[in-house]
Tab-separated table of C-alpha atoms in Angstrom:
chain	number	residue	atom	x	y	z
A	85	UNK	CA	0.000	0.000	0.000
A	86	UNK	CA	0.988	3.579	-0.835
A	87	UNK	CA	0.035	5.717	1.759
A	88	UNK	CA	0.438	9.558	-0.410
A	89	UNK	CA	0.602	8.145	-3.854
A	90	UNK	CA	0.816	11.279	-6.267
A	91	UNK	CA	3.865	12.478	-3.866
A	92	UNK	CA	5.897	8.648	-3.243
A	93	UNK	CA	5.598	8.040	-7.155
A	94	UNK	CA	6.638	11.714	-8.007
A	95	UNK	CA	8.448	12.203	-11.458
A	96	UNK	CA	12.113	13.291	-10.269
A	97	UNK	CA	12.144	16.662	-12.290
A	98	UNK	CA	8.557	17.324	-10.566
A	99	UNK	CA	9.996	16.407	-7.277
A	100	UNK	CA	13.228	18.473	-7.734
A	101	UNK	CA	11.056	21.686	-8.377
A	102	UNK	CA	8.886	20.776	-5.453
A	103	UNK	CA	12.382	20.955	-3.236
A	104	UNK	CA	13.834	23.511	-4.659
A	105	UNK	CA	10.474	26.047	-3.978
A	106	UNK	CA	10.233	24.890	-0.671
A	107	UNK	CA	14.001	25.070	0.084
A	108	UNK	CA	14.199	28.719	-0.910
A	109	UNK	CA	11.092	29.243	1.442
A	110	UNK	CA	12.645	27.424	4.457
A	111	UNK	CA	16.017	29.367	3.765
A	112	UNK	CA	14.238	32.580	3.771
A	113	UNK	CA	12.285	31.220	6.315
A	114	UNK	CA	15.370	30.324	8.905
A	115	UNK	CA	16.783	33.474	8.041
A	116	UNK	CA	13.796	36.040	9.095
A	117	UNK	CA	13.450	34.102	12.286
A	118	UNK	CA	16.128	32.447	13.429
A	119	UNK	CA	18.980	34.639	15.021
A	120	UNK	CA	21.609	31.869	14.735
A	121	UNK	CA	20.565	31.596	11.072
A	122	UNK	CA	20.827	35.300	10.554
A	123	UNK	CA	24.369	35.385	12.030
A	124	UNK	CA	25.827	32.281	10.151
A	125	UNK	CA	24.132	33.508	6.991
A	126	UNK	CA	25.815	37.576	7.452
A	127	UNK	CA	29.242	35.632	8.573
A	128	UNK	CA	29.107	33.495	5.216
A	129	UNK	CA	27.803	35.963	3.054
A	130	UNK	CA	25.015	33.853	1.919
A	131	UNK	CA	21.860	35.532	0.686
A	132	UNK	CA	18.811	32.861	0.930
A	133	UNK	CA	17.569	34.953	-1.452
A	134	UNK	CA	19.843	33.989	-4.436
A	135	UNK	CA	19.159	30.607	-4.045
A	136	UNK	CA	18.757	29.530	-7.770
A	137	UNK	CA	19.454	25.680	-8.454
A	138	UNK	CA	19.432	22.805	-5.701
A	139	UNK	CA	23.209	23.076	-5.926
A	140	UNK	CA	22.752	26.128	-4.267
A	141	UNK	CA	22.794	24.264	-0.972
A	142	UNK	CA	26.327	23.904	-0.991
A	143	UNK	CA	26.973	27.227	-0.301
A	144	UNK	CA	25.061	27.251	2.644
A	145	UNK	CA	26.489	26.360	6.405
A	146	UNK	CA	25.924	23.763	7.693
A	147	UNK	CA	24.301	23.736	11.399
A	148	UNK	CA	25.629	20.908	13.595
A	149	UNK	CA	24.332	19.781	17.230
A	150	UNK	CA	26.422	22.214	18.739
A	151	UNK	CA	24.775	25.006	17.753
A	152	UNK	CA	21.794	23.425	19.023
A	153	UNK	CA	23.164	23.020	22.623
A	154	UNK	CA	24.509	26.549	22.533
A	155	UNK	CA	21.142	28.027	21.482
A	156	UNK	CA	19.557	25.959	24.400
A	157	UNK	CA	16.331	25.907	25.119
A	158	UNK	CA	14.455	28.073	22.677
A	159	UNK	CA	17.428	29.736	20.410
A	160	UNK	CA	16.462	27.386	17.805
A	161	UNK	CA	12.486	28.009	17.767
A	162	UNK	CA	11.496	30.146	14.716
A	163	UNK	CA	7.965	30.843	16.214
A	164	UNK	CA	6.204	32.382	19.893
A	165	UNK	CA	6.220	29.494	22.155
A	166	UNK	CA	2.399	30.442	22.112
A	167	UNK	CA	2.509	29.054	18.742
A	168	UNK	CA	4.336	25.521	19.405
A	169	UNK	CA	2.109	22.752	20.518
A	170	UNK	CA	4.564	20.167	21.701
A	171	UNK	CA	8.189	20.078	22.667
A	172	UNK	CA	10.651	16.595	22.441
A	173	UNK	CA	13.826	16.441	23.648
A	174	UNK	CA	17.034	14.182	23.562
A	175	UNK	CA	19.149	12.836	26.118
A	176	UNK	CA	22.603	14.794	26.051
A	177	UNK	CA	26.183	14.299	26.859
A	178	UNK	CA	26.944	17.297	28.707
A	179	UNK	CA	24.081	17.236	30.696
A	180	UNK	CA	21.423	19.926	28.895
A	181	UNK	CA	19.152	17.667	26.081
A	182	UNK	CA	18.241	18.759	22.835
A	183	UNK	CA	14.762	20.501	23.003
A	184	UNK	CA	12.632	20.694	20.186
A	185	UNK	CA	9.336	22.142	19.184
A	186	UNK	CA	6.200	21.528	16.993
A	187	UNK	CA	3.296	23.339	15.572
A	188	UNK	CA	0.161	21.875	14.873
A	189	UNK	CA	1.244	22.154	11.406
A	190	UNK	CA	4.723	20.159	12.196
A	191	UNK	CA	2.402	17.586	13.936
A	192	UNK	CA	0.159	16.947	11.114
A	193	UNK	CA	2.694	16.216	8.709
A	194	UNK	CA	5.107	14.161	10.832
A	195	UNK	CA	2.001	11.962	11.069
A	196	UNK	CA	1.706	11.944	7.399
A	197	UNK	CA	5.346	10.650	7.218
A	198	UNK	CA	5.575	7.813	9.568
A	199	UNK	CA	2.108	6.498	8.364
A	200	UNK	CA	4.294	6.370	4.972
A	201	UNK	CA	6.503	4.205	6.035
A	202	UNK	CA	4.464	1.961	8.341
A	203	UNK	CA	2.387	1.493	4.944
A	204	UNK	CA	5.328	0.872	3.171
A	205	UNK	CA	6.750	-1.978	6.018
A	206	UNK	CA	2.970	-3.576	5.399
A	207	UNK	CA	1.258	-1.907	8.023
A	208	UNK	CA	-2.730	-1.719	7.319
A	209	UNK	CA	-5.799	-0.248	9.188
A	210	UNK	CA	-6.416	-4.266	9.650
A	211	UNK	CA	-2.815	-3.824	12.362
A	212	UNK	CA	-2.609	-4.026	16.078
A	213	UNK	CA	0.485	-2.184	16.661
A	214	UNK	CA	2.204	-2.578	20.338
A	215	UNK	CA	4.557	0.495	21.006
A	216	UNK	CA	7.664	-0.626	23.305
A	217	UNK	CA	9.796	2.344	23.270
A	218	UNK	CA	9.530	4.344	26.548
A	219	UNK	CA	6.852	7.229	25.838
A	220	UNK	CA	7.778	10.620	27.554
A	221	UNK	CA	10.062	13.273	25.911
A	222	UNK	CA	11.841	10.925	23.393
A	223	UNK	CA	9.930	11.344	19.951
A	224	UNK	CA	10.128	7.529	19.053
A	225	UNK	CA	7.156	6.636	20.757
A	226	UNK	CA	4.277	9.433	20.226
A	227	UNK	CA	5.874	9.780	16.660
A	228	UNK	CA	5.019	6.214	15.998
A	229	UNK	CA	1.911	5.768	17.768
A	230	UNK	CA	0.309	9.042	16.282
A	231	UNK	CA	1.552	7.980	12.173
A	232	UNK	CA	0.069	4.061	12.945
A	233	UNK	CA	-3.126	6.025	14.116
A	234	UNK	CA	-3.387	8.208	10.798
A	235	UNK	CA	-2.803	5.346	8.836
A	236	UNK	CA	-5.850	3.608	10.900
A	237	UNK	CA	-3.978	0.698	12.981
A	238	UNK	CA	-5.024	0.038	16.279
A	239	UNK	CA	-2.079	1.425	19.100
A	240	UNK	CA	-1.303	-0.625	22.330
A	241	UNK	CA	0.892	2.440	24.074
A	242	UNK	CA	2.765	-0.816	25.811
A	243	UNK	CA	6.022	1.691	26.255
A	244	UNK	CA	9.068	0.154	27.617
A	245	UNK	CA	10.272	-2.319	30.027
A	246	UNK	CA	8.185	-4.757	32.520
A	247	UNK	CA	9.379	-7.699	29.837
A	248	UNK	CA	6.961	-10.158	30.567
A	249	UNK	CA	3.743	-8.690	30.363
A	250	UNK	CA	5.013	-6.994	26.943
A	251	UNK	CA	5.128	-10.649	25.986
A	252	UNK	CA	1.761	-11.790	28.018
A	253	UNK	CA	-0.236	-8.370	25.958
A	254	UNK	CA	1.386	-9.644	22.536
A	255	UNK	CA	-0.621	-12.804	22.661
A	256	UNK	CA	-3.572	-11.987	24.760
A	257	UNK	CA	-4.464	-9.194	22.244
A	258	UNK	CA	-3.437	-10.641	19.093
A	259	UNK	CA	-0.724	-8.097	18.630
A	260	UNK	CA	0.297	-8.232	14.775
A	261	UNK	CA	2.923	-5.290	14.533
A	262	UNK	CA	5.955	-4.321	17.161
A	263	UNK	CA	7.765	-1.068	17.454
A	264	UNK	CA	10.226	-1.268	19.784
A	265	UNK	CA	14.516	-0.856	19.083
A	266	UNK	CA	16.668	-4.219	17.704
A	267	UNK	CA	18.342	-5.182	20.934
A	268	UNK	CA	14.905	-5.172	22.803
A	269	UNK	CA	13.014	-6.905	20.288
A	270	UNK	CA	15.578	-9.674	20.433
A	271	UNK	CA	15.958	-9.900	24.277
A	272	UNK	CA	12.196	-9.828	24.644
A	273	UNK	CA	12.385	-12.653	22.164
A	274	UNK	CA	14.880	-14.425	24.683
A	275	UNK	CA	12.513	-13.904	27.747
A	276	UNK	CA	9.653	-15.180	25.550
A	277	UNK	CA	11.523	-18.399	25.152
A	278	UNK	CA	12.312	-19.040	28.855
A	279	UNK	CA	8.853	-18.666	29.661
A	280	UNK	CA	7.687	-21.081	27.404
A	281	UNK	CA	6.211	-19.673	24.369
A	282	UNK	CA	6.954	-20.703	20.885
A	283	UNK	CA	6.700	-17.705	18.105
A	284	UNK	CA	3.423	-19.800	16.601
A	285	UNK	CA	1.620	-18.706	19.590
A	286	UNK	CA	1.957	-15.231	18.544
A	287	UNK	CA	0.580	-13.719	15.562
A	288	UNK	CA	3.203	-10.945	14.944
A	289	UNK	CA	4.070	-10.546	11.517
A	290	UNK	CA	5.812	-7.402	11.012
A	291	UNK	CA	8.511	-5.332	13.476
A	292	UNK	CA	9.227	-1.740	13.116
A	293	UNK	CA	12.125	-1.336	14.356
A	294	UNK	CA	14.970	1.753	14.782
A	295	UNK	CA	16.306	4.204	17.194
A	296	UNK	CA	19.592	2.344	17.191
A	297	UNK	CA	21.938	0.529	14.318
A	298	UNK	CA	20.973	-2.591	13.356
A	299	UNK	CA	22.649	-5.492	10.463
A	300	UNK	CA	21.531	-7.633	8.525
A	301	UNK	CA	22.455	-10.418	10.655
A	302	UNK	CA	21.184	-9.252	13.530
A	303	UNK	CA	17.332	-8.472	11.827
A	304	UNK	CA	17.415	-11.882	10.925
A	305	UNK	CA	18.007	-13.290	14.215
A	306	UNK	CA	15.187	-11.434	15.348
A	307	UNK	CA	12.866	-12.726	12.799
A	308	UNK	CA	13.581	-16.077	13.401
A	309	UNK	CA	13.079	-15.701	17.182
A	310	UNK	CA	9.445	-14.137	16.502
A	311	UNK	CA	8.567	-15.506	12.817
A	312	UNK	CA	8.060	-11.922	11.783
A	313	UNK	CA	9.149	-9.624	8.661
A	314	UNK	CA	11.658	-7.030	10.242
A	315	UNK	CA	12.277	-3.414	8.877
A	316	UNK	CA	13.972	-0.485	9.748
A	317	UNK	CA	13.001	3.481	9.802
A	318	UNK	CA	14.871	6.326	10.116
A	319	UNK	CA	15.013	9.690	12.089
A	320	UNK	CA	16.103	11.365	14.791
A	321	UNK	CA	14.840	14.056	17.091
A	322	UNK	CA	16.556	17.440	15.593
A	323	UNK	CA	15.065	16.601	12.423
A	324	UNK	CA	11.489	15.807	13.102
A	325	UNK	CA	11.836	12.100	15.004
A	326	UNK	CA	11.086	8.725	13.053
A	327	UNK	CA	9.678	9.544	9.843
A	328	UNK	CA	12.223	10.794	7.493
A	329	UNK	CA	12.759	7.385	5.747
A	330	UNK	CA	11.912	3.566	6.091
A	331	UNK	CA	12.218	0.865	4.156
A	332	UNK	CA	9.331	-0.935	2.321
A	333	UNK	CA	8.339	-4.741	2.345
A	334	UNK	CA	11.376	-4.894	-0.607
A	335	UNK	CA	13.886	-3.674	1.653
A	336	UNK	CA	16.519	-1.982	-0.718
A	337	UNK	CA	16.869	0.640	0.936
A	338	UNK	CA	14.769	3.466	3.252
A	339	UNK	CA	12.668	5.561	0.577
A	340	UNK	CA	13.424	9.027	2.425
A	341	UNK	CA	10.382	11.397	2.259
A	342	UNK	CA	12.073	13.750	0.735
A	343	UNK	CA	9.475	16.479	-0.164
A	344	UNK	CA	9.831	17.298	3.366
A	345	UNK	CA	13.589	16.489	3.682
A	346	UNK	CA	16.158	17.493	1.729
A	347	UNK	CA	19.571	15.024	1.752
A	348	UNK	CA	22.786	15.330	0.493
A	349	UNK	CA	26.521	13.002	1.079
A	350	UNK	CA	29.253	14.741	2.311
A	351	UNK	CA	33.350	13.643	3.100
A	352	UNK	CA	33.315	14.541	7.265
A	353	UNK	CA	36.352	15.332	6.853
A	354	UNK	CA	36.289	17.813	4.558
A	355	UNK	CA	32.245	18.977	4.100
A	356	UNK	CA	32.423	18.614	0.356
A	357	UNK	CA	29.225	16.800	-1.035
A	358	UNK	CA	29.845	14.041	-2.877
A	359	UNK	CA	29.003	12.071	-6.049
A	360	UNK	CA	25.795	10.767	-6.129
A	361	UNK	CA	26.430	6.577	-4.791
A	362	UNK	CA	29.397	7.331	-3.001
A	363	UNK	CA	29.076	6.598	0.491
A	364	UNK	CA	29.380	9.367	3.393
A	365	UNK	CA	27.726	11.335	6.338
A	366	UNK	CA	24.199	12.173	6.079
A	367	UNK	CA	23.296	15.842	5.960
A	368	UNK	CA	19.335	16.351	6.170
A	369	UNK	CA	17.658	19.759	5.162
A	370	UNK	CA	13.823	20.208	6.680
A	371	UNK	CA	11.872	21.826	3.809
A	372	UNK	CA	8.337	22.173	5.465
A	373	UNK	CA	9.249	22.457	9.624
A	374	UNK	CA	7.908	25.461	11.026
A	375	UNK	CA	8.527	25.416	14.706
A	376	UNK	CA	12.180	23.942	14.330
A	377	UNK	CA	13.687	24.138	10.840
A	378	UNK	CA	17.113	23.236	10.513
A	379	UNK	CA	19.187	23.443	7.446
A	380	UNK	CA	22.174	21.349	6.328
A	381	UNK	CA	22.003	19.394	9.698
A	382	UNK	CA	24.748	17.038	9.989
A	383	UNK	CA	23.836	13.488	11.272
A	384	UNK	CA	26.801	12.486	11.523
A	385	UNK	CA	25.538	8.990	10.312
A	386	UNK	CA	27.291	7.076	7.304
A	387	UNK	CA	25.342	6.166	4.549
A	388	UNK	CA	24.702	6.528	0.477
A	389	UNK	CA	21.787	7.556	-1.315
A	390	UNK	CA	20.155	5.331	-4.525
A	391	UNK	CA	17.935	7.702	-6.662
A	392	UNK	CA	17.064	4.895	-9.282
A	393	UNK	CA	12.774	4.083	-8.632
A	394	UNK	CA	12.058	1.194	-6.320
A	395	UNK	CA	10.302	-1.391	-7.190
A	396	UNK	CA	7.696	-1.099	-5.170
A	397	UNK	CA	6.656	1.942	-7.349
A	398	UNK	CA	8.138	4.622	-5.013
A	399	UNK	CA	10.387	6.975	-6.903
A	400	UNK	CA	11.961	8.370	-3.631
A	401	UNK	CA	15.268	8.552	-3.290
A	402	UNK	CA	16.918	5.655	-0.646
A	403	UNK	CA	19.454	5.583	1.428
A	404	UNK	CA	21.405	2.434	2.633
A	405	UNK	CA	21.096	0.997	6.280
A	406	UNK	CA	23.218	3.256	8.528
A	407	UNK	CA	26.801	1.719	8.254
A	408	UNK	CA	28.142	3.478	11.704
A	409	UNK	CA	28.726	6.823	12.544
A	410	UNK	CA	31.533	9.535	11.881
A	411	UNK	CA	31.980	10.298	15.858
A	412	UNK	CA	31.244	6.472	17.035
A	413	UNK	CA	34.002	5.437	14.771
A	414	UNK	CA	36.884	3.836	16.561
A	415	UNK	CA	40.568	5.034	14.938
A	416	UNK	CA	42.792	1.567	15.791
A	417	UNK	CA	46.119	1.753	14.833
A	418	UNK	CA	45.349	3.733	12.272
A	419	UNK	CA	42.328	1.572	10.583
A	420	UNK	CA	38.725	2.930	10.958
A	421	UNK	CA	36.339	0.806	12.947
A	422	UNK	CA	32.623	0.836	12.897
A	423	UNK	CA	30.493	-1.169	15.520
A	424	UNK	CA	28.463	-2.633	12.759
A	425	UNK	CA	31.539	-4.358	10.743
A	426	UNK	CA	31.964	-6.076	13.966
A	427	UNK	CA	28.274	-6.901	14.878
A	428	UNK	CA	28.040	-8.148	11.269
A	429	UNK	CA	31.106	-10.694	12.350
A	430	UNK	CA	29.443	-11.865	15.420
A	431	UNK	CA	26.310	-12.358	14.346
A	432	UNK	CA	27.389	-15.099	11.557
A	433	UNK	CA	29.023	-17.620	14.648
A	434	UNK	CA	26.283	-19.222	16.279
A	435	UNK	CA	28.390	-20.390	19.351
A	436	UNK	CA	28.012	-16.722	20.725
A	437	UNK	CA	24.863	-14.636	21.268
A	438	UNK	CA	23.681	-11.456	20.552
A	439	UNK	CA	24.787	-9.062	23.361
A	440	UNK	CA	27.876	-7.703	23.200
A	441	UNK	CA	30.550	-4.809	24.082
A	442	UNK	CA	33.257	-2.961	22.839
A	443	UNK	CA	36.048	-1.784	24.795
A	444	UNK	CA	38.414	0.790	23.594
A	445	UNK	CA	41.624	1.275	26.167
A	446	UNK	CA	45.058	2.932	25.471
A	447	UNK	CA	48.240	0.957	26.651
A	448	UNK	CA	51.545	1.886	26.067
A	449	UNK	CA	50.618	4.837	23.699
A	450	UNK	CA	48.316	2.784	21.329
A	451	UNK	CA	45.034	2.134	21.200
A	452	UNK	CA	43.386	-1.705	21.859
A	453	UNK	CA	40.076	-3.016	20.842
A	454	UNK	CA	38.393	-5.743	23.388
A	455	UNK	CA	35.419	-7.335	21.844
A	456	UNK	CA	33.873	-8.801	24.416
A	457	UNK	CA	30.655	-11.058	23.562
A	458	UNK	CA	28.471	-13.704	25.256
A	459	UNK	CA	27.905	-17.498	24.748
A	460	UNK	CA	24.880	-19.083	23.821
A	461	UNK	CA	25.737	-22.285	26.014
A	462	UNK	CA	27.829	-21.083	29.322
A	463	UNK	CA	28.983	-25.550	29.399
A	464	UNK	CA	31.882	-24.063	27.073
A	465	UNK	CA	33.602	-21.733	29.666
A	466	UNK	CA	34.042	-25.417	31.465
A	467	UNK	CA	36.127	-27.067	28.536
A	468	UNK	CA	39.562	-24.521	28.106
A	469	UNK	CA	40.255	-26.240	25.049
A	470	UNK	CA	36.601	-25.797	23.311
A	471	UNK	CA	36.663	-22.333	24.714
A	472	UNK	CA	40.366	-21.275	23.165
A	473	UNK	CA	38.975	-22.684	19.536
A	474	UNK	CA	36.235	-20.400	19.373
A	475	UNK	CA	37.986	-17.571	20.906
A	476	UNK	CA	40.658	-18.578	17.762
A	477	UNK	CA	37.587	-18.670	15.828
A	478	UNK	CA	36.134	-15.228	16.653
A	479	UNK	CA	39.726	-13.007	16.288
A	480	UNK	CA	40.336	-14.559	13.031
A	481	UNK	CA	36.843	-13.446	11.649
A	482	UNK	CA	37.268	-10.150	12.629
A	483	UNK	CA	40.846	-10.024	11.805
A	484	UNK	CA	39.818	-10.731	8.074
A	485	UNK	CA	37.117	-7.806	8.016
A	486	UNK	CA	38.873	-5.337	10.216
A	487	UNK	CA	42.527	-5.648	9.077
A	488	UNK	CA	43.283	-5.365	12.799
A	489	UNK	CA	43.759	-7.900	15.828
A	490	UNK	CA	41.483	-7.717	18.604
A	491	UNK	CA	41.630	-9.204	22.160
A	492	UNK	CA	38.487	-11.518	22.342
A	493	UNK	CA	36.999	-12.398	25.495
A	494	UNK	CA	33.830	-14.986	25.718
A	495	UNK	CA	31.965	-14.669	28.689
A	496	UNK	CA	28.712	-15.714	30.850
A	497	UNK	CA	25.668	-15.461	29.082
A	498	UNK	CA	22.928	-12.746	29.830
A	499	UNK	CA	26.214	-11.023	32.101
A	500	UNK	CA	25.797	-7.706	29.531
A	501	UNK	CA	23.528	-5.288	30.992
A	502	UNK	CA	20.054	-5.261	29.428
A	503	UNK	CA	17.599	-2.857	28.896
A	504	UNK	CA	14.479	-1.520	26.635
A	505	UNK	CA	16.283	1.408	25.228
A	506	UNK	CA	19.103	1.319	23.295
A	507	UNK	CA	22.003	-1.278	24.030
A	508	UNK	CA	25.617	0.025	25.432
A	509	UNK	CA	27.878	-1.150	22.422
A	510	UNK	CA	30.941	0.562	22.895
A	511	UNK	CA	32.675	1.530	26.480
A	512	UNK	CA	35.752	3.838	25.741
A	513	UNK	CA	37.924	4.496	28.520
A	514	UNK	CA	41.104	6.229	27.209
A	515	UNK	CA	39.705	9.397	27.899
């Protein structure tokens, strides 16, 4: 099901014209009401007003989370407070989270969006749709919950944690849909087994699933623990929440609504965009947001945009599952190391399970890389020779995709932390 036909199957040159009217409004719009836009605009010399061609972006700055927290709460807010109807905010690492706001016209449409891709996962009116993310200020939740209600599913606001009667609600009331991140879908999987259940007393058949990275190897785990067809979405608080892409039920990719978002590739390094198909960090232009417009956002996440149609019928651009991100990447010796390479690793051995850490420490002036990763069947830590093999087994695997040795160390299942939010991947302690 398409959800907003006449816009998902728009002819490219009819969707480029669409972008570049609305881009020149949001510039303008940034600029008129927006004093850190109005500063970085006057310090660059850039005139929204000349903005003649798409390419025209490139000569605008680019805004980054810092500019966020130093604008903190309401620098960022382009209308009265009177005027915004909602405010989300994001946990943040120097204490102060990222607070943003919506207007009743930012509400409508962010509906509009994520009942797009729920449509495009396989979501119908006919759904019952149980939200385990933790409702409150983080936008996962109500984003979710209000798009599956414009699209006409029923909502179960489950939210997060208390594990077992997640489980005990997904088969009392027939739950067909779950939105909750990868790491908790799986472990709720694991509780489900030790209580009993098999997936064939459930009658889920499709996860939505995001708010943390997620391969291949790791979705499929999780649909063979619950027998159900697993997708991923896209988004993240500064730009709107989920809703600015997910992937339909062909999975090549997360069609990006992109007649409210505007994306481009650049080299971190450097900020030059790159060639279409080259892969790169993500930098996301709102074309429509009223209450909190941000232009040339950086993500910071690595991925690469397809612009070829789907064939589902959606001519949206796509952009590849999230291969790691420019400030989670670990330097090692010199090699660049992205959590994902090494969940992808992991995930193919079926000796170990699915939780795991990485820890990052600095001895003798150079960095080392622990990988440190469950068993499935704690009987091996007993047997030193069984235990050495698979360690063997492990470091040579990730020796061949990394290019680097790490130390490997197998240990007690369930002895990694769990939780319903995002998982703890990476523990760096050279700081």
């Amino acid at each position: 099901m398409i959800f907003e036909k006449e816009l998902e199957t728009m002819r490219r040159p009819d969707m480029e014209a669409l972008q570049l009217e609305r881009l020149r409004w949001s510039a303008q719009y940034c600029y008129d009401n927006v004093a850190m836009y109005r500063k970085k605009f006057d310090e660059a010399g850039f005139d929204p007003g000349r903005i003649r061609t798409l390419s025209d972006i490139r000569y605008m700055p680019f805004t980054t989370k810092t500019d966020i927290r130093d604008t903190y709460p309401y620098g960022m807010f382009a209308v009265p407070l009177k005027k915004i109807r909602r405010i989300h905010a994001s946990s943040g690492t120097t204490g102060k989270p990222t607070v943003v706001g919506y207007t009743q016209e930012d509400l409508n449409m962010w509906s509009h969006v994520v009942a797009r891709l729920c449509a495009a996962a396989g979501v119908t009116d006919e759904d019952i749709a149980q939200i385990c993310f933790g409702y409150g200020l983080f936008t996962g939740a109500l984003g979710l919950h209000n798009g599956l209600e414009t699209l006409g599913a029923t909502v179960i606001p489950a939210s997060s944690g208390n594990t077992e009667k997640q489980i005990m609600l997904f088969k009392d009331l027939g739950v067909t849909t779950v939105i909750a991140t990868p790491s908790y879908a799986l472990y709720m999987g694991e509780v489900a087994k030790e209580l009993g259940y098999k997936k064939e007393d459930f009658r889920l058949r499709i996860g939505l699933f995001g708010s943390e990275g997620c391969s291949n190897e790791f979705r499929s785990k999780i649909e063979d623990v619950w027998g159900l067809f697993a997708t991923d979405n896209y988004g993240m608080s500064e730009l709107i929440g989920p809703g600015v892409s997910g992937e339909c039920h062909l999975r090549q990719g997360m069609h990006i609504a992109e007649d409210h978002f505007y994306p481009e590739i650049i080299r971190s390094e450097t900020g030059e965009t790159l060639p279409e198909g080259e892969a790169g960090e993500l930098v996301i232009t709102t074309l429509t947001k009223q209450g909190f417009p941000v232009l040339r956002y950086r993500t910071r996440d690595i991925t690469r945009l397809n612009y070829e149609p789907c064939e589902c019928g959606r001519t949206s651009v796509r952009m590849d599952k999230i291969m790691g991100r420019a400030d989670d990447m670990l330097k090692i010796r010199g090699v660049n190391v992205f959590p994902g390479q090494i969940e992808s690793v992991l995930m193919e051995i079926p000796e170990v399970g699915n939780s795991y850490q990485l820890v990052v420490t600095r001895e003798e002036f150079a960095d080392r890389l622990e990988v440190r990763v469950e068993l499935v069947d704690a009987s091996l830590l007993e047997s030193y020779a069984e235990l050495e093999r698979l360690q063997e087994k492990v470091k040579h695997s990730l020796r061949v995709v990394l290019g680097i040795d790490a130390k490997v160390s197998l240990i007690e299942p369930k002895s990694i932390e769990r939780g319903a939010g995002k998982a703890k991947r990476i523990i760096d302690l050279r700081k």
